[in-house]
PDB file of C-alpha atoms in Angstrom:
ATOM      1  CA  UNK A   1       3.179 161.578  78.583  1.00 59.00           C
ATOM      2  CA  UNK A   2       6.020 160.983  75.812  1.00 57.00           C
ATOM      3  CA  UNK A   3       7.105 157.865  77.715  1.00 60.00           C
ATOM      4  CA  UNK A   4       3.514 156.254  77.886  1.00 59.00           C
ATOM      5  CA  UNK A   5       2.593 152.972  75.756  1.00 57.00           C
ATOM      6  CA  UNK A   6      -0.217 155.152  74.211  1.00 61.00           C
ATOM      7  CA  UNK A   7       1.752 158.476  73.286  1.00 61.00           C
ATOM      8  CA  UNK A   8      -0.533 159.624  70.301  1.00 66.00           C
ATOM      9  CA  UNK A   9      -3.162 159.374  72.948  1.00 64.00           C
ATOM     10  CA  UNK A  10      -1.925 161.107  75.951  1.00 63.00           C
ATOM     11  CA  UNK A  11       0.234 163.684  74.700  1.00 73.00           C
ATOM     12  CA  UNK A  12      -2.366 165.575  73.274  1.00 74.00           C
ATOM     13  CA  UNK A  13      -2.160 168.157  72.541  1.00 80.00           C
ATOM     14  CA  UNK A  14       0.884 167.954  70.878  1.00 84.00           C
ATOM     15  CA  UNK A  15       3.424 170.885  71.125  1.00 88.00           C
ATOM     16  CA  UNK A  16       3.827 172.920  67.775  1.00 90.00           C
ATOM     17  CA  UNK A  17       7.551 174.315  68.674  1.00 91.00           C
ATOM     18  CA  UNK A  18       9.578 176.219  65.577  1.00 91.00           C
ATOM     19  CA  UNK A  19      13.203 175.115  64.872  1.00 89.00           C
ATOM     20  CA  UNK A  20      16.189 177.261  66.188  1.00 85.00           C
ATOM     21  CA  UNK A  21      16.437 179.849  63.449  1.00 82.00           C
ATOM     22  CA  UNK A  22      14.362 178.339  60.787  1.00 83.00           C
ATOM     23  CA  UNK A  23      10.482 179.017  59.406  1.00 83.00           C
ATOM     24  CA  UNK A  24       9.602 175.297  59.900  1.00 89.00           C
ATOM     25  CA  UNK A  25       8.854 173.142  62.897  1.00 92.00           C
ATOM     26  CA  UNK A  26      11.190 171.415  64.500  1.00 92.00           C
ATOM     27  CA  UNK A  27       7.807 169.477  66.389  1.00 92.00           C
ATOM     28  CA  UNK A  28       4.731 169.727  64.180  1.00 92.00           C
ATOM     29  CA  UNK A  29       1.194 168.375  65.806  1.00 91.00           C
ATOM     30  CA  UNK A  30       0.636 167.530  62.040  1.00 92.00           C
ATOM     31  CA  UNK A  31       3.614 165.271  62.176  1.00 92.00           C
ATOM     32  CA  UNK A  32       3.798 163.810  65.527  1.00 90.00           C
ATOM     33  CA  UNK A  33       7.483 162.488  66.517  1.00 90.00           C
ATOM     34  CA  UNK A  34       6.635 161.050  69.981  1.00 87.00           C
ATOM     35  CA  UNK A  35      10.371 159.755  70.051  1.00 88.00           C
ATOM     36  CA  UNK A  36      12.063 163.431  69.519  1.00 90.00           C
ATOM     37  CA  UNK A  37       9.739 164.726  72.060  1.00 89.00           C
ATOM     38  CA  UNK A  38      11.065 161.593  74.685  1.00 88.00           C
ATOM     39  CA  UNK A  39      14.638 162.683  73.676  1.00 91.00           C
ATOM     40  CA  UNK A  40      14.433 166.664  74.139  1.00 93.00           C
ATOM     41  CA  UNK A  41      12.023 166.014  77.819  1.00 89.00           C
ATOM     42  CA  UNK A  42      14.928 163.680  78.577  1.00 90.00           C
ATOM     43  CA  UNK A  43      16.955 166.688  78.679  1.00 91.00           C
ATOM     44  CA  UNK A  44      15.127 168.422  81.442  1.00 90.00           C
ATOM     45  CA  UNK A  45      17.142 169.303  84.603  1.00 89.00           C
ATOM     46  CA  UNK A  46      15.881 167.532  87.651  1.00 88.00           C
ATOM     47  CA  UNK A  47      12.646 168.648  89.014  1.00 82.00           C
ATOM     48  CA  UNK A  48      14.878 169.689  92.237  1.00 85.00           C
ATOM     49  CA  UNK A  49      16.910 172.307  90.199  1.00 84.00           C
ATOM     50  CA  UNK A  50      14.303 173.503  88.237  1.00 83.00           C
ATOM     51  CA  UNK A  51      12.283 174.806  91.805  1.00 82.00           C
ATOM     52  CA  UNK A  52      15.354 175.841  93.480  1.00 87.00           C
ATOM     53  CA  UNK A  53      16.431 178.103  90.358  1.00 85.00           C
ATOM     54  CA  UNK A  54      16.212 181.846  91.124  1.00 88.00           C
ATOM     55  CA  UNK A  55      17.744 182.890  87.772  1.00 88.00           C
ATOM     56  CA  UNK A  56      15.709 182.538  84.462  1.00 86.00           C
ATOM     57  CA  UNK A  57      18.869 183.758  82.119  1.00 91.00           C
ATOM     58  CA  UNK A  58      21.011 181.116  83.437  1.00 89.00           C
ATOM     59  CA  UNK A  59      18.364 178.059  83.549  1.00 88.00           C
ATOM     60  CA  UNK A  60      17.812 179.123  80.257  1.00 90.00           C
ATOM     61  CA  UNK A  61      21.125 178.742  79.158  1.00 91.00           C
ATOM     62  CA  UNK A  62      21.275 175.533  81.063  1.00 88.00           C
ATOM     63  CA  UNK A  63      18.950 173.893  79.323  1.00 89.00           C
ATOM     64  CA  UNK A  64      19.717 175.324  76.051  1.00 90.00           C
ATOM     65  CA  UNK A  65      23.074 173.930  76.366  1.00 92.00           C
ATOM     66  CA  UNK A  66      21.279 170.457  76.580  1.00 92.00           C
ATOM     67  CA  UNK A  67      18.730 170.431  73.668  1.00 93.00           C
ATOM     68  CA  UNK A  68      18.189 173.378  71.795  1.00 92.00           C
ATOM     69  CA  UNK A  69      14.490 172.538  72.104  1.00 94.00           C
ATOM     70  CA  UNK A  70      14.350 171.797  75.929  1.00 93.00           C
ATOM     71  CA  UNK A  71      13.860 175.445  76.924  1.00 92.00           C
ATOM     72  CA  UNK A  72      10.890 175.904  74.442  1.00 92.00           C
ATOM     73  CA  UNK A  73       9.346 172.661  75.327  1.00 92.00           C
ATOM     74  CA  UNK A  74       9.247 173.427  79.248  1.00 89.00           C
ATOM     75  CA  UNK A  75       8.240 176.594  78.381  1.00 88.00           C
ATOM     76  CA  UNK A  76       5.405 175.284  76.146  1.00 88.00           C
ATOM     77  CA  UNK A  77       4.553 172.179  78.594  1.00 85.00           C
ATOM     78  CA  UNK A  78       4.291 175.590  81.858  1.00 82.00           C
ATOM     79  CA  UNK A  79       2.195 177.866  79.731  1.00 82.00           C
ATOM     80  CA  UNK A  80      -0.329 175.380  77.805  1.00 81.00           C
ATOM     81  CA  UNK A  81      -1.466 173.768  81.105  1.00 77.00           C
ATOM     82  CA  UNK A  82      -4.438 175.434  82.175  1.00 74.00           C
ATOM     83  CA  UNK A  83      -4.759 173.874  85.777  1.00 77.00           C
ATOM     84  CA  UNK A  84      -4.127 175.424  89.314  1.00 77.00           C
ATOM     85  CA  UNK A  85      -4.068 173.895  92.659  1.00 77.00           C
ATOM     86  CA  UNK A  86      -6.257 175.199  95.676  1.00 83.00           C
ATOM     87  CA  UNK A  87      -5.892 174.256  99.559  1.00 87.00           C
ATOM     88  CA  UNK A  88      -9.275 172.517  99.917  1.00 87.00           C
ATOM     89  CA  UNK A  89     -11.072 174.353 103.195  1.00 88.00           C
ATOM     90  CA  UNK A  90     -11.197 172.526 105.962  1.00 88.00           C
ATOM     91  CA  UNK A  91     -15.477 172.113 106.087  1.00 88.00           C
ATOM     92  CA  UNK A  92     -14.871 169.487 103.066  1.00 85.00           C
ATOM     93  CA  UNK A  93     -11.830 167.852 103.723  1.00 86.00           C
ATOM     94  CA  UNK A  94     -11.646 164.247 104.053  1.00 85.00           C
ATOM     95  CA  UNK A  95     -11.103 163.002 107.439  1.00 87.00           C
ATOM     96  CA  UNK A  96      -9.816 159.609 106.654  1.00 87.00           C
ATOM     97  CA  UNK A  97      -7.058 161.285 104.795  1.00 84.00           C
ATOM     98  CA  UNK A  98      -5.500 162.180 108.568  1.00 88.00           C
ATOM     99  CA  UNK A  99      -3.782 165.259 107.304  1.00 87.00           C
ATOM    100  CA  UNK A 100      -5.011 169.022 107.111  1.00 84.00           C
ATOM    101  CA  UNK A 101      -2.926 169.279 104.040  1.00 84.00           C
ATOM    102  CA  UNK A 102      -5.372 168.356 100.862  1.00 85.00           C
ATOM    103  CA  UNK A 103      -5.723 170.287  98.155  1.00 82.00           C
ATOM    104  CA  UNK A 104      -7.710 170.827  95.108  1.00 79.00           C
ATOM    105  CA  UNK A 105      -6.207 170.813  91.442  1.00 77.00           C
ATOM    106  CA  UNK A 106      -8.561 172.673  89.097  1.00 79.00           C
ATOM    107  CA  UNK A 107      -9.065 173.070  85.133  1.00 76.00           C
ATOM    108  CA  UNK A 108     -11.498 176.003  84.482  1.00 77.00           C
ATOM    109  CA  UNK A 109     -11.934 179.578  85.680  1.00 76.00           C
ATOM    110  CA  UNK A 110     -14.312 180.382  89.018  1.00 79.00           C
ATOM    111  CA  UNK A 111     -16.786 181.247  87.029  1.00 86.00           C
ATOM    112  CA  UNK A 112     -16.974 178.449  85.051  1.00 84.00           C
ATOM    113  CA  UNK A 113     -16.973 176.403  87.850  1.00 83.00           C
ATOM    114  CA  UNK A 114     -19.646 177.867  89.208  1.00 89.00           C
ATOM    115  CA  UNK A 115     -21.701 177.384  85.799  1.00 91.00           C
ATOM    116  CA  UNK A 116     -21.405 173.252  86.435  1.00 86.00           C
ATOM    117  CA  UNK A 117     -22.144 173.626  89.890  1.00 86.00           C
ATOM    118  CA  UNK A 118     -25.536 175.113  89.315  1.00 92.00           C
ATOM    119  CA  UNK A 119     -26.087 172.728  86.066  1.00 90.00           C
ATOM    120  CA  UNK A 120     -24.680 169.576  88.270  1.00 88.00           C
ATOM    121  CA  UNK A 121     -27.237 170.306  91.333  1.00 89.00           C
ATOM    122  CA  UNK A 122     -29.807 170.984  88.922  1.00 92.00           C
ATOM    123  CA  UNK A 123     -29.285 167.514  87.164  1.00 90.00           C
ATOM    124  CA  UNK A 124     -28.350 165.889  90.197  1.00 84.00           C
ATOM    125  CA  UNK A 125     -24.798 165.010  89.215  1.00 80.00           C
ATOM    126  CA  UNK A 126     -22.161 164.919  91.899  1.00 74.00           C
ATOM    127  CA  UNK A 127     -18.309 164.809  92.654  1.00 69.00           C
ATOM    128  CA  UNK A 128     -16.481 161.521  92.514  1.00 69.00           C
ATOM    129  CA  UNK A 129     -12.479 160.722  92.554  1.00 65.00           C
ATOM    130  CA  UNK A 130     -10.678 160.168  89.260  1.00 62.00           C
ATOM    131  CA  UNK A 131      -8.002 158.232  88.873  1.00 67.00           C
ATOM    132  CA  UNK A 132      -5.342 158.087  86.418  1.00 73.00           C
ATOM    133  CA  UNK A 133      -2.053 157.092  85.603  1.00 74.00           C
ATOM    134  CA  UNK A 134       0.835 159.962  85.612  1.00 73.00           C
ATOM    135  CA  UNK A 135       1.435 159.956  82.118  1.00 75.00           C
ATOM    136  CA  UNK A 136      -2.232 160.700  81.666  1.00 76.00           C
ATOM    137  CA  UNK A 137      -2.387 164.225  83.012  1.00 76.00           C
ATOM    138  CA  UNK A 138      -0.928 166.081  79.951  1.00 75.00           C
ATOM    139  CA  UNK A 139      -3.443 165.464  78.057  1.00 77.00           C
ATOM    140  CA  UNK A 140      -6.395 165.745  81.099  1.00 78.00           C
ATOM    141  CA  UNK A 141      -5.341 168.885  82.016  1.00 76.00           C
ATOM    142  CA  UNK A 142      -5.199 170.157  78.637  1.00 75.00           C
ATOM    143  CA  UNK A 143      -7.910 168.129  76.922  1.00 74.00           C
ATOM    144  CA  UNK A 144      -9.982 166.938  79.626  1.00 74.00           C
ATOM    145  CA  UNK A 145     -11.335 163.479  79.900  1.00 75.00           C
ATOM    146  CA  UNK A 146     -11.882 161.422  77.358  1.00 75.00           C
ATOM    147  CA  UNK A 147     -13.807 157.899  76.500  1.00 75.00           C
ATOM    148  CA  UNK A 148     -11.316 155.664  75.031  1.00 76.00           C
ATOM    149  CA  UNK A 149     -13.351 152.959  76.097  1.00 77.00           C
ATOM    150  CA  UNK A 150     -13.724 150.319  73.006  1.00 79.00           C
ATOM    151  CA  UNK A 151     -10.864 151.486  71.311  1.00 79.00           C
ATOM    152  CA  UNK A 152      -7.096 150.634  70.932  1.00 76.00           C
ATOM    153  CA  UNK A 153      -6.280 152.906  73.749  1.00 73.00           C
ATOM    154  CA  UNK A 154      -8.370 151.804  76.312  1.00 74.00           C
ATOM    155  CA  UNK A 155      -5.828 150.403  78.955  1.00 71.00           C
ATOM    156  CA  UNK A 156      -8.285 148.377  82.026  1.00 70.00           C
ATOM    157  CA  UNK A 157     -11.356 147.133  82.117  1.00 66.00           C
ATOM    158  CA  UNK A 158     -14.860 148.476  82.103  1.00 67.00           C
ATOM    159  CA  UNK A 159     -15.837 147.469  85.232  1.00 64.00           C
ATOM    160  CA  UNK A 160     -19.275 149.529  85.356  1.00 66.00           C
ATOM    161  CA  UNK A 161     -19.925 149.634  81.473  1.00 68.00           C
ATOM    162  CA  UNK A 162     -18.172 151.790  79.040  1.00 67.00           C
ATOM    163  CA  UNK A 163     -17.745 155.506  80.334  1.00 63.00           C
ATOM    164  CA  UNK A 164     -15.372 157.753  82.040  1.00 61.00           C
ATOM    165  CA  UNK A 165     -15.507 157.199  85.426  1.00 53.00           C
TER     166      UNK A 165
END
């Protein structure tokens, strides 16, 4: 999300992470430094090493030893997302997919979830696919959708009128 074009945009929230041994911010969502957050993700061990550590004390130290801030920021980017991923059952998976291995990633709570489901058959609303560039899904996950259509960050076309879709 710090890489994107749009950054103000997609990295949203924006993580409010307090300076090694200070009482100020060393990132402040009321002073957004898109570049400092690029640097201190740039950091990051390789997504290889981070699943393959067993050890929390020494990643930690790892990382430390690479940004002061890395450590916090993973930690921040982990425990602010909100999503979870379920194995969809195999009554609705897609067949043209050709694998039994399809899975669900989801954004609210069960029973939350099963609040829209009774408003969406009651309104006749239904399931579609979304898709969205990688970058994107810091601030979906977080945020949800949102229209940007019309404005400066609105990156394609409207194909079917202005909208999320």
């Amino acid at each position: 999300a710090a890489n994107s074009a749009p950054a103000a945009a997609v990295l949203n929230p924006y993580p409010p992470l307090p300076a090694p041994l200070k009482s100020a911010l060393a990132l402040d969502p009321a002073k957004p430094d898109h570049d400092n957050v690029r640097k201190i993700a740039s950091s990051f061990p390789p997504l290889s090493q981070l699943r393959s550590t067993t050890n929390y004390a020494t990643l930690r130290d790892e990382v430390h030893k690479r940004d002061q801030l890395a450590f916090p920021l993973l930690g921040w980017i982990v425990s602010s997302n909100r999503s979870y991923i379920v194995k969809v059952p195999a009554q609705l998976s897609l067949k043209a997919l050709n694998t039994e291995d399809q899975f669900l990633l989801l954004t609210s709570t069960p029973e939350k979830d099963e609040i829209f489901r009774k408003r969406a058959k009651a309104s006749g609303t239904f399931l579609a696919f979304h898709g969205s560039r990688g970058e994107n899904w810091h601030s979906i996950l977080r945020s949800g959708l949102k229209n940007y259509s019309g404005t400066k960050n609105q990156l394609n076309g409207a194909a079917h009128g202005t909208g999320i879709y």
